[in-house]
Amino acid sequence: MTLRRTLTALAATAVLTLLPNSAQAAGTYPDPRPITGQQIIHDPTVIHLKSGRYAAYSTGGIIGARLSKDGKQWDDAGNAFATPPSWWYEYNDTGDPWAPDISYRSGRYWLYYAVSSWGTNHSAIGVATSPSGLPGTWTDHGKVFTSERTDTWNAIDPAIVKADGKLWMSFGSYWTGIRMVELDTRTGKAKEGATVHHLATRPDAPYAVEGPYIVKHGRHYYLFASYDACCSGVNSTYKIKVGRSTTITGPYIDSTGKPLLEGGGDLLLEGHGRYVGTGGQSVFRDRGQDWLAYHYYDTKDSGTPKLGLNRLSWTKNGWPRVF
């Protein structure tokens, strides 16, 4: 990198660090990191495996898998499972899973995922474990948590977070928004009779907020969520918003103090240029750096959903920014 480019990058970082807390200023949204190979993906969850490779799992296939040696060149690696577990067919006719989440604890990799049908909250979240995190090595352990048509929440889009020695799962899509339950640390499944906490919603139906992901930074927990419409190619209006709380179960508020339960949320990333409908996000940490993973629809490739990766940094006031 030349000295001029280095100074330009440092200047841009300094400007973003000093931006107001409310939202990443209009026109400053960065393009995703250039990648090569198999870029097509939806609802990505990414992890740096202990073996040294990167793995990305996603909606599509029987939980589609991508592998990379450097986080830049990605290769198709098939699916997490060879065949769908039989119980998936209780929730859709094709055994089609959605929105996985991968994490590592207790010497194993844990893969959470949802099975449902479009437009219904007859849904379930399941879990599988693997010693390596690689496709083809997963053992399914069945249902973690379910929702029915009589519930006011939807058991899809799971994301796992540890807090104060406890294990929690945020989830939700439409049906009044984002929820959370405590999990049993041994089984990885919802505790019997667990309270269903309410974290975020929109003021009006259809309450278009989904895909939560929570991370801790400093003394706060940060709730990232996707707002508005997914899955419509170049017509998608997905965008990523964030709020924070000092306790895992909330209340979560944005930088103006507005609760996410009242429609609040700081805009972190939205469509710009060829990158439309940014959402389905997750966050992973790699060599001390936080990264935001998401999908976007490429207007220069017929709206094909592709993997977006951006560095995630934090202002002095503790709010996230993408670079």
Short mmCIF file of N, CA, C and O in Angstrom, two decimals, residues 101-212:
data_model
loop_
_atom_site.label_atom_id
_atom_site.label_comp_id
_atom_site.label_asym_id
_atom_site.label_seq_id
_atom_site.Cartn_x
_atom_site.Cartn_y
_atom_site.Cartn_z
N ASP A 101 -26.60 -20.91 12.49
CA ASP A 101 -25.68 -20.16 13.35
C ASP A 101 -24.65 -21.15 13.88
O ASP A 101 -25.02 -22.16 14.49
N ILE A 102 -23.36 -20.87 13.67
CA ILE A 102 -22.31 -21.77 14.14
C ILE A 102 -21.53 -21.11 15.28
O ILE A 102 -21.26 -19.91 15.28
N SER A 103 -21.19 -21.93 16.28
CA SER A 103 -20.40 -21.46 17.42
C SER A 103 -19.57 -22.63 17.94
O SER A 103 -19.76 -23.78 17.54
N TYR A 104 -18.66 -22.31 18.86
CA TYR A 104 -17.80 -23.34 19.44
C TYR A 104 -17.82 -23.22 20.96
O TYR A 104 -17.65 -22.12 21.51
N ARG A 105 -18.07 -24.33 21.62
CA ARG A 105 -17.99 -24.37 23.08
C ARG A 105 -17.92 -25.83 23.53
O ARG A 105 -18.34 -26.74 22.81
N SER A 106 -17.37 -26.03 24.70
CA SER A 106 -17.29 -27.36 25.32
C SER A 106 -16.63 -28.39 24.40
O SER A 106 -17.04 -29.55 24.36
N GLY A 107 -15.64 -27.94 23.62
CA GLY A 107 -14.89 -28.85 22.78
C GLY A 107 -15.59 -29.31 21.52
O GLY A 107 -15.11 -30.22 20.84
N ARG A 108 -16.73 -28.67 21.18
CA ARG A 108 -17.48 -29.04 19.99
C ARG A 108 -17.98 -27.80 19.26
O ARG A 108 -18.13 -26.73 19.86
N TYR A 109 -18.23 -27.97 17.99
CA TYR A 109 -18.92 -26.95 17.22
C TYR A 109 -20.43 -27.22 17.30
O TYR A 109 -20.86 -28.38 17.26
N TRP A 110 -21.20 -26.15 17.40
CA TRP A 110 -22.65 -26.24 17.52
C TRP A 110 -23.27 -25.49 16.35
O TRP A 110 -22.94 -24.33 16.09
N LEU A 111 -24.18 -26.15 15.65
CA LEU A 111 -24.85 -25.55 14.51
C LEU A 111 -26.36 -25.52 14.78
O LEU A 111 -27.01 -26.56 14.87
N TYR A 112 -26.86 -24.31 14.96
CA TYR A 112 -28.31 -24.11 15.13
C TYR A 112 -28.90 -23.68 13.78
O TYR A 112 -28.23 -23.04 12.97
N TYR A 113 -30.16 -24.02 13.57
CA TYR A 113 -30.81 -23.72 12.29
C TYR A 113 -32.32 -23.76 12.50
O TYR A 113 -32.81 -24.21 13.55
N ALA A 114 -33.06 -23.28 11.52
CA ALA A 114 -34.52 -23.25 11.60
C ALA A 114 -35.13 -24.04 10.46
O ALA A 114 -34.56 -24.12 9.36
N VAL A 115 -36.30 -24.62 10.71
CA VAL A 115 -37.11 -25.23 9.65
C VAL A 115 -38.53 -24.67 9.77
O VAL A 115 -39.10 -24.64 10.86
N SER A 116 -39.05 -24.22 8.65
CA SER A 116 -40.36 -23.59 8.63
C SER A 116 -40.84 -23.54 7.19
O SER A 116 -40.17 -24.03 6.28
N SER A 117 -41.99 -22.93 7.00
CA SER A 117 -42.51 -22.64 5.66
C SER A 117 -42.77 -21.14 5.58
O SER A 117 -43.04 -20.48 6.59
N TRP A 118 -42.73 -20.62 4.37
CA TRP A 118 -42.91 -19.19 4.17
C TRP A 118 -44.29 -18.76 4.66
O TRP A 118 -45.30 -19.36 4.34
N GLY A 119 -44.31 -17.72 5.49
CA GLY A 119 -45.57 -17.12 5.91
C GLY A 119 -46.27 -17.79 7.07
O GLY A 119 -47.40 -17.43 7.40
N THR A 120 -45.61 -18.74 7.74
CA THR A 120 -46.22 -19.38 8.91
C THR A 120 -45.25 -19.38 10.07
O THR A 120 -44.04 -19.38 9.88
N ASN A 121 -45.80 -19.39 11.28
CA ASN A 121 -44.94 -19.52 12.46
C ASN A 121 -45.07 -20.90 13.10
O ASN A 121 -44.76 -21.09 14.28
N HIS A 122 -45.52 -21.88 12.31
CA HIS A 122 -45.38 -23.30 12.69
C HIS A 122 -43.94 -23.65 12.34
O HIS A 122 -43.63 -24.09 11.23
N SER A 123 -43.05 -23.42 13.29
CA SER A 123 -41.61 -23.39 13.01
C SER A 123 -40.84 -24.07 14.14
O SER A 123 -41.35 -24.21 15.26
N ALA A 124 -39.61 -24.46 13.83
CA ALA A 124 -38.76 -25.09 14.84
C ALA A 124 -37.31 -24.72 14.62
O ALA A 124 -36.87 -24.52 13.50
N ILE A 125 -36.59 -24.66 15.73
CA ILE A 125 -35.14 -24.49 15.71
C ILE A 125 -34.51 -25.79 16.17
O ILE A 125 -34.93 -26.38 17.17
N GLY A 126 -33.52 -26.26 15.42
CA GLY A 126 -32.81 -27.49 15.76
C GLY A 126 -31.34 -27.23 16.02
O GLY A 126 -30.84 -26.12 15.79
N VAL A 127 -30.62 -28.28 16.46
CA VAL A 127 -29.20 -28.13 16.74
C VAL A 127 -28.46 -29.42 16.37
O VAL A 127 -29.00 -30.53 16.50
N ALA A 128 -27.24 -29.25 15.89
CA ALA A 128 -26.35 -30.36 15.59
C ALA A 128 -24.96 -30.02 16.13
O ALA A 128 -24.64 -28.85 16.35
N THR A 129 -24.15 -31.03 16.35
CA THR A 129 -22.79 -30.81 16.83
C THR A 129 -21.79 -31.56 15.94
O THR A 129 -22.13 -32.52 15.25
N SER A 130 -20.54 -31.08 16.00
CA SER A 130 -19.46 -31.67 15.19
C SER A 130 -18.14 -31.48 15.90
O SER A 130 -17.91 -30.44 16.53
N PRO A 131 -17.22 -32.44 15.80
CA PRO A 131 -15.90 -32.25 16.41
C PRO A 131 -15.01 -31.31 15.61
O PRO A 131 -14.05 -30.75 16.16
N SER A 132 -15.31 -31.12 14.31
CA SER A 132 -14.43 -30.32 13.45
C SER A 132 -15.09 -29.09 12.85
O SER A 132 -14.40 -28.18 12.39
N GLY A 133 -16.42 -29.05 12.81
CA GLY A 133 -17.13 -27.95 12.18
C GLY A 133 -17.21 -28.07 10.67
O GLY A 133 -17.73 -27.17 10.00
N LEU A 134 -16.73 -29.17 10.11
CA LEU A 134 -16.71 -29.34 8.66
C LEU A 134 -18.00 -29.99 8.16
O LEU A 134 -18.63 -30.78 8.88
N PRO A 135 -18.39 -29.70 6.92
CA PRO A 135 -19.58 -30.33 6.35
C PRO A 135 -19.42 -31.85 6.30
O PRO A 135 -18.32 -32.37 6.08
N GLY A 136 -20.54 -32.55 6.55
CA GLY A 136 -20.52 -34.00 6.54
C GLY A 136 -20.16 -34.63 7.87
O GLY A 136 -20.17 -35.86 8.00
N THR A 137 -19.84 -33.81 8.89
CA THR A 137 -19.43 -34.35 10.20
C THR A 137 -20.45 -34.06 11.29
O THR A 137 -20.19 -34.33 12.46
N TRP A 138 -21.61 -33.52 10.91
CA TRP A 138 -22.58 -33.06 11.90
C TRP A 138 -23.52 -34.18 12.36
O TRP A 138 -24.01 -34.95 11.55
N THR A 139 -23.77 -34.22 13.66
CA THR A 139 -24.76 -35.12 14.25
C THR A 139 -25.93 -34.29 14.74
O THR A 139 -25.76 -33.39 15.58
N ASP A 140 -27.12 -34.58 14.25
CA ASP A 140 -28.29 -33.79 14.62
C ASP A 140 -28.84 -34.26 15.97
O ASP A 140 -28.85 -35.46 16.27
N HIS A 141 -29.30 -33.30 16.77
CA HIS A 141 -29.85 -33.60 18.09
C HIS A 141 -31.30 -33.18 18.24
O HIS A 141 -31.82 -33.15 19.36
N GLY A 142 -31.94 -32.85 17.14
CA GLY A 142 -33.38 -32.58 17.20
C GLY A 142 -33.75 -31.16 17.58
O GLY A 142 -32.94 -30.23 17.46
N LYS A 143 -34.97 -31.02 18.06
CA LYS A 143 -35.56 -29.70 18.30
C LYS A 143 -35.00 -29.03 19.55
O LYS A 143 -34.82 -29.66 20.59
N VAL A 144 -34.76 -27.74 19.42
CA VAL A 144 -34.31 -26.89 20.53
C VAL A 144 -35.48 -26.11 21.10
O VAL A 144 -35.66 -26.00 22.32
N PHE A 145 -36.30 -25.57 20.19
CA PHE A 145 -37.41 -24.70 20.58
C PHE A 145 -38.37 -24.62 19.39
O PHE A 145 -37.92 -24.64 18.24
N THR A 146 -39.67 -24.55 19.66
CA THR A 146 -40.65 -24.52 18.58
C THR A 146 -41.66 -23.40 18.79
O THR A 146 -41.78 -22.84 19.88
N SER A 147 -42.36 -23.06 17.74
CA SER A 147 -43.47 -22.11 17.82
C SER A 147 -44.63 -22.67 17.01
O SER A 147 -44.44 -23.42 16.06
N GLU A 148 -45.84 -22.28 17.43
CA GLU A 148 -47.05 -22.73 16.76
C GLU A 148 -47.89 -21.53 16.32
O GLU A 148 -47.60 -20.39 16.70
N ARG A 149 -48.93 -21.80 15.57
CA ARG A 149 -49.75 -20.72 15.01
C ARG A 149 -50.45 -19.92 16.10
O ARG A 149 -50.92 -18.81 15.85
N THR A 150 -50.54 -20.45 17.29
CA THR A 150 -51.16 -19.73 18.41
C THR A 150 -50.18 -18.82 19.14
O THR A 150 -50.57 -18.03 20.00
N ASP A 151 -48.87 -18.92 18.81
CA ASP A 151 -47.85 -18.10 19.47
C ASP A 151 -47.72 -16.74 18.81
O ASP A 151 -48.05 -16.56 17.64
N THR A 152 -47.20 -15.79 19.56
CA THR A 152 -46.97 -14.44 19.02
C THR A 152 -45.50 -14.24 18.65
O THR A 152 -45.05 -13.11 18.51
N TRP A 153 -44.76 -15.33 18.52
CA TRP A 153 -43.38 -15.28 18.05
C TRP A 153 -43.16 -16.38 17.02
O TRP A 153 -44.01 -17.25 16.83
N ASN A 154 -42.00 -16.33 16.38
CA ASN A 154 -41.68 -17.27 15.32
C ASN A 154 -40.29 -17.86 15.57
O ASN A 154 -39.30 -17.13 15.64
N ALA A 155 -40.23 -19.19 15.73
CA ALA A 155 -38.97 -19.86 16.09
C ALA A 155 -38.11 -20.11 14.86
O ALA A 155 -37.94 -21.24 14.40
N ILE A 156 -37.56 -19.02 14.31
CA ILE A 156 -36.57 -19.12 13.23
C ILE A 156 -35.45 -18.12 13.50
O ILE A 156 -35.51 -17.33 14.43
N ASP A 157 -34.42 -18.19 12.68
CA ASP A 157 -33.27 -17.27 12.76
C ASP A 157 -32.59 -17.30 14.13
O ASP A 157 -32.45 -16.27 14.81
N PRO A 158 -32.09 -18.46 14.56
CA PRO A 158 -31.45 -18.55 15.88
C PRO A 158 -30.05 -17.95 15.89
O PRO A 158 -29.35 -17.95 14.89
N ALA A 159 -29.65 -17.46 17.05
CA ALA A 159 -28.28 -16.98 17.26
C ALA A 159 -27.94 -17.16 18.73
O ALA A 159 -28.73 -16.82 19.61
N ILE A 160 -26.76 -17.69 19.01
CA ILE A 160 -26.35 -18.08 20.35
C ILE A 160 -25.37 -17.06 20.94
O ILE A 160 -24.49 -16.56 20.25
N VAL A 161 -25.54 -16.79 22.24
CA VAL A 161 -24.63 -15.90 22.93
C VAL A 161 -24.51 -16.35 24.39
O VAL A 161 -25.49 -16.80 24.98
N LYS A 162 -23.30 -16.26 24.94
CA LYS A 162 -23.08 -16.57 26.35
C LYS A 162 -23.04 -15.27 27.15
O LYS A 162 -22.46 -14.28 26.71
N ALA A 163 -23.64 -15.30 28.33
CA ALA A 163 -23.66 -14.11 29.18
C ALA A 163 -23.78 -14.52 30.63
O ALA A 163 -24.69 -15.28 31.00
N ASP A 164 -22.85 -14.05 31.45
CA ASP A 164 -22.89 -14.28 32.89
C ASP A 164 -23.02 -15.76 33.23
O ASP A 164 -23.78 -16.16 34.13
N GLY A 165 -22.26 -16.59 32.50
CA GLY A 165 -22.26 -18.02 32.78
C GLY A 165 -23.47 -18.77 32.25
O GLY A 165 -23.59 -19.98 32.48
N LYS A 166 -24.36 -18.08 31.55
CA LYS A 166 -25.55 -18.71 31.00
C LYS A 166 -25.50 -18.69 29.47
O LYS A 166 -24.76 -17.90 28.88
N LEU A 167 -26.30 -19.55 28.87
CA LEU A 167 -26.36 -19.65 27.42
C LEU A 167 -27.74 -19.20 26.95
O LEU A 167 -28.75 -19.64 27.49
N TRP A 168 -27.74 -18.32 25.95
CA TRP A 168 -28.98 -17.73 25.48
C TRP A 168 -29.11 -17.88 23.97
O TRP A 168 -28.11 -17.91 23.25
N MET A 169 -30.35 -17.92 23.52
CA MET A 169 -30.62 -17.95 22.09
C MET A 169 -31.62 -16.85 21.73
O MET A 169 -32.75 -16.85 22.22
N SER A 170 -31.18 -15.92 20.89
CA SER A 170 -32.12 -14.96 20.33
C SER A 170 -32.66 -15.54 19.03
O SER A 170 -32.02 -16.36 18.39
N PHE A 171 -33.85 -15.12 18.66
CA PHE A 171 -34.50 -15.65 17.46
C PHE A 171 -35.65 -14.74 17.08
O PHE A 171 -36.01 -13.83 17.83
N GLY A 172 -36.25 -14.99 15.93
CA GLY A 172 -37.49 -14.30 15.59
C GLY A 172 -37.51 -13.69 14.21
O GLY A 172 -36.48 -13.31 13.65
N SER A 173 -38.71 -13.62 13.68
CA SER A 173 -38.97 -13.03 12.37
C SER A 173 -40.43 -12.64 12.31
O SER A 173 -41.31 -13.50 12.46
N TYR A 174 -40.70 -11.35 12.09
CA TYR A 174 -42.07 -10.86 12.04
C TYR A 174 -42.79 -11.31 13.32
O TYR A 174 -42.15 -11.33 14.37
N TRP A 175 -44.09 -11.62 13.31
CA TRP A 175 -44.79 -12.10 14.51
C TRP A 175 -44.33 -11.39 15.79
O TRP A 175 -43.94 -12.01 16.76
N THR A 176 -44.36 -10.09 15.78
CA THR A 176 -43.99 -9.18 16.88
C THR A 176 -42.49 -9.11 17.15
O THR A 176 -42.07 -8.52 18.13
N GLY A 177 -41.66 -9.70 16.29
CA GLY A 177 -40.24 -9.37 16.34
C GLY A 177 -39.33 -10.35 17.03
O GLY A 177 -39.53 -11.55 16.99
N ILE A 178 -38.31 -9.80 17.71
CA ILE A 178 -37.18 -10.57 18.21
C ILE A 178 -37.42 -11.02 19.65
O ILE A 178 -37.83 -10.24 20.50
N ARG A 179 -37.12 -12.30 19.89
CA ARG A 179 -37.31 -12.90 21.21
C ARG A 179 -36.01 -13.56 21.68
O ARG A 179 -35.04 -13.67 20.94
N MET A 180 -36.04 -14.06 22.93
CA MET A 180 -34.86 -14.73 23.49
C MET A 180 -35.30 -15.73 24.55
O MET A 180 -36.23 -15.47 25.32
N VAL A 181 -34.60 -16.89 24.59
CA VAL A 181 -34.81 -17.87 25.65
C VAL A 181 -33.46 -18.34 26.17
O VAL A 181 -32.45 -18.30 25.46
N GLU A 182 -33.45 -18.81 27.41
CA GLU A 182 -32.25 -19.39 27.99
C GLU A 182 -32.16 -20.86 27.59
O GLU A 182 -33.16 -21.58 27.57
N LEU A 183 -30.92 -21.32 27.31
CA LEU A 183 -30.67 -22.71 26.93
C LEU A 183 -29.96 -23.45 28.05
O LEU A 183 -29.25 -22.86 28.86
N ASP A 184 -30.15 -24.75 28.07
CA ASP A 184 -29.41 -25.62 28.96
C ASP A 184 -27.99 -25.75 28.39
O ASP A 184 -27.80 -26.12 27.23
N THR A 185 -26.98 -25.45 29.18
CA THR A 185 -25.60 -25.45 28.67
C THR A 185 -25.12 -26.85 28.30
O THR A 185 -24.21 -27.00 27.49
N ARG A 186 -25.74 -27.88 28.88
CA ARG A 186 -25.33 -29.25 28.58
C ARG A 186 -25.94 -29.74 27.27
O ARG A 186 -25.24 -30.25 26.40
N THR A 187 -27.25 -29.57 27.12
CA THR A 187 -27.93 -30.09 25.93
C THR A 187 -27.96 -29.09 24.78
O THR A 187 -28.16 -29.48 23.62
N GLY A 188 -27.81 -27.81 25.09
CA GLY A 188 -27.93 -26.77 24.06
C GLY A 188 -29.36 -26.50 23.66
O GLY A 188 -29.61 -25.78 22.68
N LYS A 189 -30.33 -27.02 24.42
CA LYS A 189 -31.74 -26.83 24.10
C LYS A 189 -32.40 -25.93 25.13
O LYS A 189 -31.86 -25.70 26.21
N ALA A 190 -33.57 -25.40 24.77
CA ALA A 190 -34.26 -24.47 25.67
C ALA A 190 -34.58 -25.13 27.00
O ALA A 190 -35.01 -26.29 27.05
N LYS A 191 -34.36 -24.39 28.07
CA LYS A 191 -34.72 -24.90 29.39
C LYS A 191 -36.23 -25.08 29.47
O LYS A 191 -36.99 -24.29 28.93
N GLU A 192 -36.64 -26.12 30.16
CA GLU A 192 -38.07 -26.37 30.31
C GLU A 192 -38.75 -25.20 31.01
O GLU A 192 -38.31 -24.74 32.06
N GLY A 193 -39.81 -24.70 30.39
CA GLY A 193 -40.54 -23.57 30.96
C GLY A 193 -39.81 -22.24 30.86
O GLY A 193 -40.16 -21.29 31.57
N ALA A 194 -38.80 -22.16 29.99
CA ALA A 194 -37.99 -20.94 29.88
C ALA A 194 -38.85 -19.74 29.52
O ALA A 194 -39.76 -19.82 28.68
N THR A 195 -38.57 -18.61 30.16
CA THR A 195 -39.26 -17.36 29.84
C THR A 195 -38.87 -16.91 28.44
O THR A 195 -37.69 -16.96 28.07
N VAL A 196 -39.85 -16.48 27.67
CA VAL A 196 -39.58 -15.95 26.32
C VAL A 196 -39.51 -14.43 26.43
O VAL A 196 -40.53 -13.75 26.57
N HIS A 197 -38.30 -13.90 26.41
CA HIS A 197 -38.09 -12.46 26.55
C HIS A 197 -38.33 -11.77 25.20
O HIS A 197 -38.04 -12.33 24.15
N HIS A 198 -38.79 -10.53 25.26
CA HIS A 198 -39.06 -9.73 24.05
C HIS A 198 -38.00 -8.65 23.93
O HIS A 198 -37.81 -7.85 24.86
N LEU A 199 -37.28 -8.61 22.81
CA LEU A 199 -36.14 -7.70 22.67
C LEU A 199 -36.36 -6.55 21.69
O LEU A 199 -35.84 -5.46 21.92
N ALA A 200 -37.08 -6.80 20.58
CA ALA A 200 -37.22 -5.76 19.56
C ALA A 200 -38.45 -6.03 18.71
O ALA A 200 -38.83 -7.18 18.48
N THR A 201 -39.09 -4.94 18.25
CA THR A 201 -40.22 -5.06 17.34
C THR A 201 -40.38 -3.77 16.57
O THR A 201 -39.64 -2.81 16.76
N ARG A 202 -41.37 -3.75 15.69
CA ARG A 202 -41.75 -2.56 14.94
C ARG A 202 -43.10 -2.08 15.47
O ARG A 202 -43.86 -2.86 16.04
N PRO A 203 -43.44 -0.81 15.26
CA PRO A 203 -44.72 -0.30 15.79
C PRO A 203 -45.95 -0.91 15.12
O PRO A 203 -47.00 -1.00 15.74
N ASP A 204 -45.83 -1.32 13.86
CA ASP A 204 -47.00 -1.76 13.11
C ASP A 204 -46.76 -3.10 12.44
O ASP A 204 -45.63 -3.45 12.07
N ALA A 205 -47.86 -3.86 12.26
CA ALA A 205 -47.79 -5.11 11.51
C ALA A 205 -47.30 -4.81 10.09
O ALA A 205 -47.61 -3.76 9.54
N PRO A 206 -46.49 -5.68 9.46
CA PRO A 206 -46.16 -7.05 9.89
C PRO A 206 -44.92 -7.17 10.77
O PRO A 206 -44.33 -8.24 10.84
N TYR A 207 -44.50 -6.08 11.42
CA TYR A 207 -43.36 -6.13 12.35
C TYR A 207 -42.11 -6.69 11.67
O TYR A 207 -41.51 -7.66 12.11
N ALA A 208 -41.71 -6.02 10.59
CA ALA A 208 -40.64 -6.55 9.71
C ALA A 208 -39.25 -6.36 10.30
O ALA A 208 -38.47 -5.51 9.89
N VAL A 209 -38.95 -7.19 11.31
CA VAL A 209 -37.61 -7.24 11.88
C VAL A 209 -37.30 -8.71 12.17
O VAL A 209 -38.17 -9.45 12.67
N GLU A 210 -36.09 -9.15 11.83
CA GLU A 210 -35.76 -10.57 11.97
C GLU A 210 -34.25 -10.75 12.02
O GLU A 210 -33.48 -9.78 12.00
N GLY A 211 -33.84 -12.02 12.09
CA GLY A 211 -32.41 -12.36 12.02
C GLY A 211 -31.55 -11.72 13.09
O GLY A 211 -30.53 -11.10 12.76
N PRO A 212 -31.87 -11.86 14.38
CA PRO A 212 -31.06 -11.21 15.40
C PRO A 212 -29.68 -11.84 15.55
O PRO A 212 -29.48 -13.02 15.25
#
